[in-house]
PDB file of C-alpha atoms in Angstrom:
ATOM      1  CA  UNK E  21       0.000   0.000   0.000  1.00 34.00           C
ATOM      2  CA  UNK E  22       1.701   3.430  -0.824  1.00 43.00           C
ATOM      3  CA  UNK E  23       2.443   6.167   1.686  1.00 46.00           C
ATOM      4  CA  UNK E  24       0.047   8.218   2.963  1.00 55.00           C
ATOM      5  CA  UNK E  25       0.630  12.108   1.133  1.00 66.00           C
ATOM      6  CA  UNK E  26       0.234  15.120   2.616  1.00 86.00           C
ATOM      7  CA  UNK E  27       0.002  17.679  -0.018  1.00 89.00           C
ATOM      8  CA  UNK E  28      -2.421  17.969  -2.777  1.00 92.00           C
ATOM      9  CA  UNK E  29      -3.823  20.076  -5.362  1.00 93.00           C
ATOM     10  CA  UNK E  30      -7.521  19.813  -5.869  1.00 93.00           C
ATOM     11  CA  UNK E  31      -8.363  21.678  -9.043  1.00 91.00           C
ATOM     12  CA  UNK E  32     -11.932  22.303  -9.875  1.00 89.00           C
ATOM     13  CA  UNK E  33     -11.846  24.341 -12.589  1.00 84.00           C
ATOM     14  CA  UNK E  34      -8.873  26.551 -14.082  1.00 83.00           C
ATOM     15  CA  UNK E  35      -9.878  29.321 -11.817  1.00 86.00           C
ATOM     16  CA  UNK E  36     -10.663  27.185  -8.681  1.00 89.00           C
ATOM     17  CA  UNK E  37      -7.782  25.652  -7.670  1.00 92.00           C
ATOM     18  CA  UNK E  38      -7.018  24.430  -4.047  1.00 94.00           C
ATOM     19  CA  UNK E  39      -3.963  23.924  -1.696  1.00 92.00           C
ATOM     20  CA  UNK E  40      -4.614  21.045   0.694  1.00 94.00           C
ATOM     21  CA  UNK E  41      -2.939  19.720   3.363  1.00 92.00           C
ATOM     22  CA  UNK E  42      -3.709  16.570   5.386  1.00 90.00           C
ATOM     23  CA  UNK E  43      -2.191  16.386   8.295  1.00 85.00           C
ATOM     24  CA  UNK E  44      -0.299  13.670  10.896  1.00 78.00           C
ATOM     25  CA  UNK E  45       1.118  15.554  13.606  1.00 77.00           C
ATOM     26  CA  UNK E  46       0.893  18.702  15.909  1.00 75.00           C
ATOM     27  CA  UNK E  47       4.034  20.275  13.914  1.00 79.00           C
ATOM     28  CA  UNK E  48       1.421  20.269  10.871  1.00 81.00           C
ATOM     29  CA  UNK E  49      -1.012  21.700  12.091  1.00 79.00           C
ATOM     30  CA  UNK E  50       0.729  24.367  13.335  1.00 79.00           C
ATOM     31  CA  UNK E  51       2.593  25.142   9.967  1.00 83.00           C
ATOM     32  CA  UNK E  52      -1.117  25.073   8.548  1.00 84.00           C
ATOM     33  CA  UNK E  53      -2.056  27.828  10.757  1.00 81.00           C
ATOM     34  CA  UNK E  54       0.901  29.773  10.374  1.00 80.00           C
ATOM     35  CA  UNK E  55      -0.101  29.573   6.803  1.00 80.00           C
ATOM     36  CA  UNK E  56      -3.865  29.773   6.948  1.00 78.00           C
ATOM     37  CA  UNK E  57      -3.968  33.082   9.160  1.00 75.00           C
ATOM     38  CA  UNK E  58      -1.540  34.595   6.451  1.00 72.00           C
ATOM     39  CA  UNK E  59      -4.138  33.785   3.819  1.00 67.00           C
ATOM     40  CA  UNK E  60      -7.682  34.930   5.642  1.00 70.00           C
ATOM     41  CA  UNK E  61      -9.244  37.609   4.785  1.00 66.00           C
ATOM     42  CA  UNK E  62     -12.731  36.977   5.205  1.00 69.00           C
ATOM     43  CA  UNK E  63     -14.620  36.008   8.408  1.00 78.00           C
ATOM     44  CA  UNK E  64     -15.780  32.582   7.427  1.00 87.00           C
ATOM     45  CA  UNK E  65     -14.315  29.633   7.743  1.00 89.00           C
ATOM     46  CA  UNK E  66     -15.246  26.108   6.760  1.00 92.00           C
ATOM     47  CA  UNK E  67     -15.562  22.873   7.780  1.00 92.00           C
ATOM     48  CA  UNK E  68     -16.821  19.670   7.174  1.00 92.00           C
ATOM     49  CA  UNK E  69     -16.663  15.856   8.461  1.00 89.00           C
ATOM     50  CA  UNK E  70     -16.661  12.692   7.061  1.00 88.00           C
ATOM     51  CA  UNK E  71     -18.636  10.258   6.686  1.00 83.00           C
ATOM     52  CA  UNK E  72     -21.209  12.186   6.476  1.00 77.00           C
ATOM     53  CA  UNK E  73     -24.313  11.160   8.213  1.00 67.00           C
ATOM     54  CA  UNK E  74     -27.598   8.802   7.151  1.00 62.00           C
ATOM     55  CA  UNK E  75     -30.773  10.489   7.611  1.00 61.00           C
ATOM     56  CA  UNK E  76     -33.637   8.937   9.427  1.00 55.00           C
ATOM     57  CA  UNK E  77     -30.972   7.168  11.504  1.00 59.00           C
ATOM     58  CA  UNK E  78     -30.622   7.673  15.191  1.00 56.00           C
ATOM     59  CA  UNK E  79     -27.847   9.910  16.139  1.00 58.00           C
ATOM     60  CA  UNK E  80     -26.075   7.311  18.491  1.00 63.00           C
ATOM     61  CA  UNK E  81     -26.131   5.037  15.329  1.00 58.00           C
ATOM     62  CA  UNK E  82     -24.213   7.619  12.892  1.00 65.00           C
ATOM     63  CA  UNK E  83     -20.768   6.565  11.600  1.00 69.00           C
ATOM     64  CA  UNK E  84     -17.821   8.121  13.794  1.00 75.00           C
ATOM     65  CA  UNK E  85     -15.712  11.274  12.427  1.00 79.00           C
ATOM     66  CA  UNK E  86     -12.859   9.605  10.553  1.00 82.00           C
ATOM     67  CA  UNK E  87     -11.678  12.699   8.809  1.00 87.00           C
ATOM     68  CA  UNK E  88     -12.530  16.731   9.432  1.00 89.00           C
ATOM     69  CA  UNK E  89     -11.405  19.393   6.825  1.00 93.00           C
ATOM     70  CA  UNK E  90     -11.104  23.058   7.559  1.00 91.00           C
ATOM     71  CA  UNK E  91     -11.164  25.571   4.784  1.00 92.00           C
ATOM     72  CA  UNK E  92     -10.354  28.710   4.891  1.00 89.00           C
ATOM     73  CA  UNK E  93     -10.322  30.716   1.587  1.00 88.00           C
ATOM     74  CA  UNK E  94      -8.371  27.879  -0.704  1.00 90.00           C
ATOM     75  CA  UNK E  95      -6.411  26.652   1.775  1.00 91.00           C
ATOM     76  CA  UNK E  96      -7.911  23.115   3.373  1.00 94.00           C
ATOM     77  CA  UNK E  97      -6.540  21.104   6.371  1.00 91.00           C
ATOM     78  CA  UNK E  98      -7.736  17.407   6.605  1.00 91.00           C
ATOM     79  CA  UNK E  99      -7.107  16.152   9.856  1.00 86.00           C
ATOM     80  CA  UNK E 100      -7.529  12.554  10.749  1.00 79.00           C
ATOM     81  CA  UNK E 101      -7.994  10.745  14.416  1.00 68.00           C
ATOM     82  CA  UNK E 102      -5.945  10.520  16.827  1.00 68.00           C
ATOM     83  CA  UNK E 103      -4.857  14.133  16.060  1.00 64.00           C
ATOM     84  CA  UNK E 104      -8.577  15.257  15.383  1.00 65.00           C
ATOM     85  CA  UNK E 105      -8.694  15.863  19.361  1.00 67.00           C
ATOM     86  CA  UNK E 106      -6.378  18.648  18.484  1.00 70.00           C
ATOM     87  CA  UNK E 107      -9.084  20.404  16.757  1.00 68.00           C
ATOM     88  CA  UNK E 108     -10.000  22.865  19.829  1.00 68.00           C
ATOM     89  CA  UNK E 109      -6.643  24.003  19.489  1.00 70.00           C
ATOM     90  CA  UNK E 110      -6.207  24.382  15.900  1.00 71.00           C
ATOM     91  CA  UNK E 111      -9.313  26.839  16.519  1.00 69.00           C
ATOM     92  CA  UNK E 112      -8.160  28.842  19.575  1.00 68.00           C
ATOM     93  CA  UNK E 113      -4.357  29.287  17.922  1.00 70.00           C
ATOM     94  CA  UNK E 114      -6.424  30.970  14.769  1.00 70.00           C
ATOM     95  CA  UNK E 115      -9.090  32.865  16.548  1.00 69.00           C
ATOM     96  CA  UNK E 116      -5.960  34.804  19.006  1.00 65.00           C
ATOM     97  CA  UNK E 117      -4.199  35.677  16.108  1.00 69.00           C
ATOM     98  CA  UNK E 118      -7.297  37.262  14.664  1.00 69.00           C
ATOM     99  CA  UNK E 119      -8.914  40.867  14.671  1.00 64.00           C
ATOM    100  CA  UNK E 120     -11.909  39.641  15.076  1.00 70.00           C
ATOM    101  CA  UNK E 121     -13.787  36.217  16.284  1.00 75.00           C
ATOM    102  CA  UNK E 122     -14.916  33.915  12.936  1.00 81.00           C
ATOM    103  CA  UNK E 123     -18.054  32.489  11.739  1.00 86.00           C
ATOM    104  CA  UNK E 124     -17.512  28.492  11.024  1.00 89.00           C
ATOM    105  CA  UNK E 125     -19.933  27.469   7.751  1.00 92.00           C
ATOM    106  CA  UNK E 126     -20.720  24.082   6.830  1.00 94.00           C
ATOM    107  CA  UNK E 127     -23.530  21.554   5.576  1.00 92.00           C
ATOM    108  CA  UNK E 128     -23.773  20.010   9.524  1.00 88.00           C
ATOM    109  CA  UNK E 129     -22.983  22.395  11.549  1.00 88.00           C
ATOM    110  CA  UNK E 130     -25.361  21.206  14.312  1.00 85.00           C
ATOM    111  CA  UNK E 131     -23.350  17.773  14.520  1.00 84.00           C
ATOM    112  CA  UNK E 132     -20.155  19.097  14.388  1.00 85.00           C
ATOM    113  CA  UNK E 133     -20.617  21.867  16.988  1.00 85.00           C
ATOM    114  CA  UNK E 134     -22.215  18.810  19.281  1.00 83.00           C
ATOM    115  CA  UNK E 135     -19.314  16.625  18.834  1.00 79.00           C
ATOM    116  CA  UNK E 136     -16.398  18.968  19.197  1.00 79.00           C
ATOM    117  CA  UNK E 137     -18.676  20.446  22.829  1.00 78.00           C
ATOM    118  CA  UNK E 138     -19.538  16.365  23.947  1.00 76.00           C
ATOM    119  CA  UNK E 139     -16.242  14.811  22.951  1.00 70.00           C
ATOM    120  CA  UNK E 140     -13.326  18.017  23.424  1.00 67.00           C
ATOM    121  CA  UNK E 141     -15.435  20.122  25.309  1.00 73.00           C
ATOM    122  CA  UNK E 142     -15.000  23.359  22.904  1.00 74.00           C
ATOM    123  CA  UNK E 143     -18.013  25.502  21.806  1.00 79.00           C
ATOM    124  CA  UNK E 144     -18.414  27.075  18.593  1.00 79.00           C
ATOM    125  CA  UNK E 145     -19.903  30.487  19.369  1.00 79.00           C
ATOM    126  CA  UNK E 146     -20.815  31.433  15.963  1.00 84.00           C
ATOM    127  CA  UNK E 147     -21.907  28.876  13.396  1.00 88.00           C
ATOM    128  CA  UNK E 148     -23.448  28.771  10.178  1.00 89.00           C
ATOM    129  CA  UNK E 149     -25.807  26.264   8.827  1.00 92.00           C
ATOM    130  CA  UNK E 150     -25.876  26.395   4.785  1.00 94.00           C
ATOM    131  CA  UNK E 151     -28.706  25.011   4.197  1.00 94.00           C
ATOM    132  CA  UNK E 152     -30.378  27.154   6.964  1.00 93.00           C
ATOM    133  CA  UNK E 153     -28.593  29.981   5.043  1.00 92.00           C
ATOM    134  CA  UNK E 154     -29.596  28.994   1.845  1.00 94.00           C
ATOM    135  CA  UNK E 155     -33.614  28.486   3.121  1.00 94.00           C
ATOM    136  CA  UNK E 156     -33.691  31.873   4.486  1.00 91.00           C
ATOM    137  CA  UNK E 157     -32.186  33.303   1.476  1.00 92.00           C
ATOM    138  CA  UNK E 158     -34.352  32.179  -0.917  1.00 92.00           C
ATOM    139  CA  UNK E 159     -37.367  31.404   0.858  1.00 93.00           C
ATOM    140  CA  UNK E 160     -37.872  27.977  -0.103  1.00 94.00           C
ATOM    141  CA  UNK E 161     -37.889  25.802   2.516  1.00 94.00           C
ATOM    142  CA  UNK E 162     -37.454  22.420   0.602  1.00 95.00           C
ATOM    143  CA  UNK E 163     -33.220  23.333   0.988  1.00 95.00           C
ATOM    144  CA  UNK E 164     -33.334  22.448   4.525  1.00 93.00           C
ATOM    145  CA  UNK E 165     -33.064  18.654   3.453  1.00 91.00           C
ATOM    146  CA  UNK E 166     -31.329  19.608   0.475  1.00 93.00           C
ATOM    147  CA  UNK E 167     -28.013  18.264  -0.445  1.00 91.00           C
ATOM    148  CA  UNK E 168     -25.196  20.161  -1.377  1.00 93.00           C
ATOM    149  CA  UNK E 169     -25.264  19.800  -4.894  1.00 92.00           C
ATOM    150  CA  UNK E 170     -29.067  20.880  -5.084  1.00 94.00           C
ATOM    151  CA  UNK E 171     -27.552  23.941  -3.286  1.00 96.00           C
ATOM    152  CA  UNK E 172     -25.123  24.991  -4.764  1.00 95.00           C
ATOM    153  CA  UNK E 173     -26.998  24.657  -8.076  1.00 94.00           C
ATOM    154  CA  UNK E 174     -29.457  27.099  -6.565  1.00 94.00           C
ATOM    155  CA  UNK E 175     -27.084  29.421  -5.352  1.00 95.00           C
ATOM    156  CA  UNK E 176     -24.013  29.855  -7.436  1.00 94.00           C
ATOM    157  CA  UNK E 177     -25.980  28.474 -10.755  1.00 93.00           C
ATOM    158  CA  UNK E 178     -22.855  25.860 -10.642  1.00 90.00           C
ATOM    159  CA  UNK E 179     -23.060  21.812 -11.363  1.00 88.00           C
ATOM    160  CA  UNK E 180     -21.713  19.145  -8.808  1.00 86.00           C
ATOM    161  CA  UNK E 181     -22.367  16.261 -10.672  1.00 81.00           C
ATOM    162  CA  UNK E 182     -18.655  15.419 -12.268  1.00 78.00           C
ATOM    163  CA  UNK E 183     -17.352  16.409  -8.493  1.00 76.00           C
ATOM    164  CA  UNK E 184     -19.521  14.757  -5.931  1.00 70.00           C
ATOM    165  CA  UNK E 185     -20.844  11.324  -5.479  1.00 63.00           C
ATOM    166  CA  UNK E 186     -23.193  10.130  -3.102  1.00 62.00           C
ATOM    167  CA  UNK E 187     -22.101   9.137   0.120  1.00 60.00           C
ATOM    168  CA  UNK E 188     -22.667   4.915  -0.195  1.00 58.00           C
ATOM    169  CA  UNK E 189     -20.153   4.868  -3.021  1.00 58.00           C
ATOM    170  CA  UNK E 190     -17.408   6.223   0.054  1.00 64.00           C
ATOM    171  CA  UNK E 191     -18.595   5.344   3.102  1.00 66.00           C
ATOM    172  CA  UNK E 192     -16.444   2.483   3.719  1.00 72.00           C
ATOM    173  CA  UNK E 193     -12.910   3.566   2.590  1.00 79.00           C
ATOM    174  CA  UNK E 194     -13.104   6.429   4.980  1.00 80.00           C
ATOM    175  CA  UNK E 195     -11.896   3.782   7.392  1.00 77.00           C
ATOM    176  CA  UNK E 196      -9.182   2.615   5.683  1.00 78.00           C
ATOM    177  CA  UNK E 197      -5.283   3.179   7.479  1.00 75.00           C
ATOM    178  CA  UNK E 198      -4.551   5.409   4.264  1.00 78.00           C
ATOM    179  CA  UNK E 199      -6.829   8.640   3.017  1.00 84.00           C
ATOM    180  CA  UNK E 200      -7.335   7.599  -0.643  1.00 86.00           C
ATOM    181  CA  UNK E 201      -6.993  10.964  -3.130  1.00 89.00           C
ATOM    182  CA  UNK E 202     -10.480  10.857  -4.058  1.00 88.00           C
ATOM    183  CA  UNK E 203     -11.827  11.038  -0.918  1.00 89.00           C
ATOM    184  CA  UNK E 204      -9.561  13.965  -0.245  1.00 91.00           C
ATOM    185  CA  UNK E 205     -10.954  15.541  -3.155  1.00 91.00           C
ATOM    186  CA  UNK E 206     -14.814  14.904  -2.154  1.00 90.00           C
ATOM    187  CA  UNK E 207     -13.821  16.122   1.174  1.00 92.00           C
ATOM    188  CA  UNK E 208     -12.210  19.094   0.054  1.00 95.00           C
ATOM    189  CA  UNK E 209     -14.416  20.474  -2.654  1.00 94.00           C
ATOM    190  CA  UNK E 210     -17.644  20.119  -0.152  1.00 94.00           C
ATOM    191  CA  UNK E 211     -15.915  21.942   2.892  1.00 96.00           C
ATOM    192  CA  UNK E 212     -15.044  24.778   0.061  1.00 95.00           C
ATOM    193  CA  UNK E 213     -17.960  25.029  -1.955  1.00 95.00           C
ATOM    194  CA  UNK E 214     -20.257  25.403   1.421  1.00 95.00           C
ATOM    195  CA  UNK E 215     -17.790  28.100   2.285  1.00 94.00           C
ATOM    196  CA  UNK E 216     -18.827  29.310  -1.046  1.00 94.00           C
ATOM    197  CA  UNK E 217     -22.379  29.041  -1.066  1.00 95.00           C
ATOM    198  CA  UNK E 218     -22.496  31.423   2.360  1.00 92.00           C
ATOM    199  CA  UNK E 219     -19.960  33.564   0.945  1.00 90.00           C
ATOM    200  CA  UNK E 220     -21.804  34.482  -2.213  1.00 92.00           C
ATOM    201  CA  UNK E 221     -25.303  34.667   0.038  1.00 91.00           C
ATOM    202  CA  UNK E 222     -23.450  37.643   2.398  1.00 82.00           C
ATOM    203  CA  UNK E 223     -22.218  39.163  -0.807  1.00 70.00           C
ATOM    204  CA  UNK E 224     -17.943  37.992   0.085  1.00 47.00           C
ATOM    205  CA  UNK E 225     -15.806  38.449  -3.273  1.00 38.00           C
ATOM    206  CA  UNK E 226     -12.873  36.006  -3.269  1.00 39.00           C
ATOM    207  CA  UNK E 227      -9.470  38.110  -3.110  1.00 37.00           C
ATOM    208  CA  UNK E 228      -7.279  36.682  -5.330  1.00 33.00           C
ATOM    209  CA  UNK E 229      -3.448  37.231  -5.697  1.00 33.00           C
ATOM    210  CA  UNK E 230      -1.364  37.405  -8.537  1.00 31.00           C
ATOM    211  CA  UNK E 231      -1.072  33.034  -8.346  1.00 36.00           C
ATOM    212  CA  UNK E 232      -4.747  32.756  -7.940  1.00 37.00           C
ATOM    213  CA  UNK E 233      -4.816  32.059  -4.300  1.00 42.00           C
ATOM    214  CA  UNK E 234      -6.990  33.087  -1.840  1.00 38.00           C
TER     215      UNK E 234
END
């Protein structure tokens, strides 16, 4: 079985291109940050876990975390357990070094916020919902349940389809000793385009540098 990488480059179209980073250790993470805070500019930041969850399932009966990414503009951290309990950290070091306190965005916000309070015993103070976001927005209720695709169609006018795959076809390998590419880029592309979607609804433009990074 190969090595596990750390660095990839998750391109989703030629002007979408993101810098991600899964990483091992504590020294990682904190290169991340050092990176991460360099690169914010906005005051959302993304996240996302996988596998995602079933619906009509009872919550005690939900797969476990096996991998969390954090986005914030194009630059993603995936973080696997045992080093996912350094989470609470990874937020604190990033909010200090901060003007101001962030707004996390994601598709299940409600279960992350629960686990990282039940299991590390850190509360998100201010959390987005997307599809909460993207009901309000548009007044159509119906994108409560929706998926992210459906959203993001309604939204940004974009299509999903050659990027995301439904959850069954994954939810196995997310167990697997070694994080396979393509579930780092199915990962990565759903923790960014959710950052997207609430972005676009509170009228964010992307600042983009002279190598197209943001």
């Amino acid at each position: 079985m190969e090595p596990d990488r750390r660095d990839y480059v998750v391109r989703i179209d030629a002007a979408t291109v993101l810098r991600v980073t899964v990483a091992y250790d504590a020294g990682q993470l904190q290169e991340w940050i050092n990176g991460a805070v360099n690169a914010y500019r906005h005051n959302f930041v993304g996240i996302h876990a996988e596998p995602r969850p079933f619906r009509a399932i009872h919550r005690r009966l939900q797969p476990a975390f096996r991998a969390v990414f954090v986005a914030i503009g194009r630059r993603v951290l995936v973080i696997r357990p045992p080093i996912a309990g350094d989470l609470p950290r990874i937020f604190l070091n990033f909010i200090l070094r901060l003007d101001h306190l962030p707004t996390f965005v994601g598709m299940d916000m409600p279960r992350i916020a629960e686990w990282l309070h039940e299991t590390r015993r850190y509360e998100m103070r201010r959390i987005i919902y997307v599809r909460e976001l993207a009901a309000r927005h548009t007044g159509r209720q119906e994108l409560r349940n929706a998926g992210l695709k459906r959203i993001v169609q309604e939204i940004l006018g974009r299509s999903l389809d050659r990027y995301v795959v439904s959850r069954r076809f994954w939810q196995n390998r997310w167990s697997s000793e070694h994080l396979a590419p393509e579930l780092v880029t199915q990962g990565s592309i759903r923790v960014f385009m959710g950052l997207q979607v609430a972005q676009a609804i509170e009228g964010f433009i992307w600042d983009v540098d002279e190598q197209g990074n943001s």
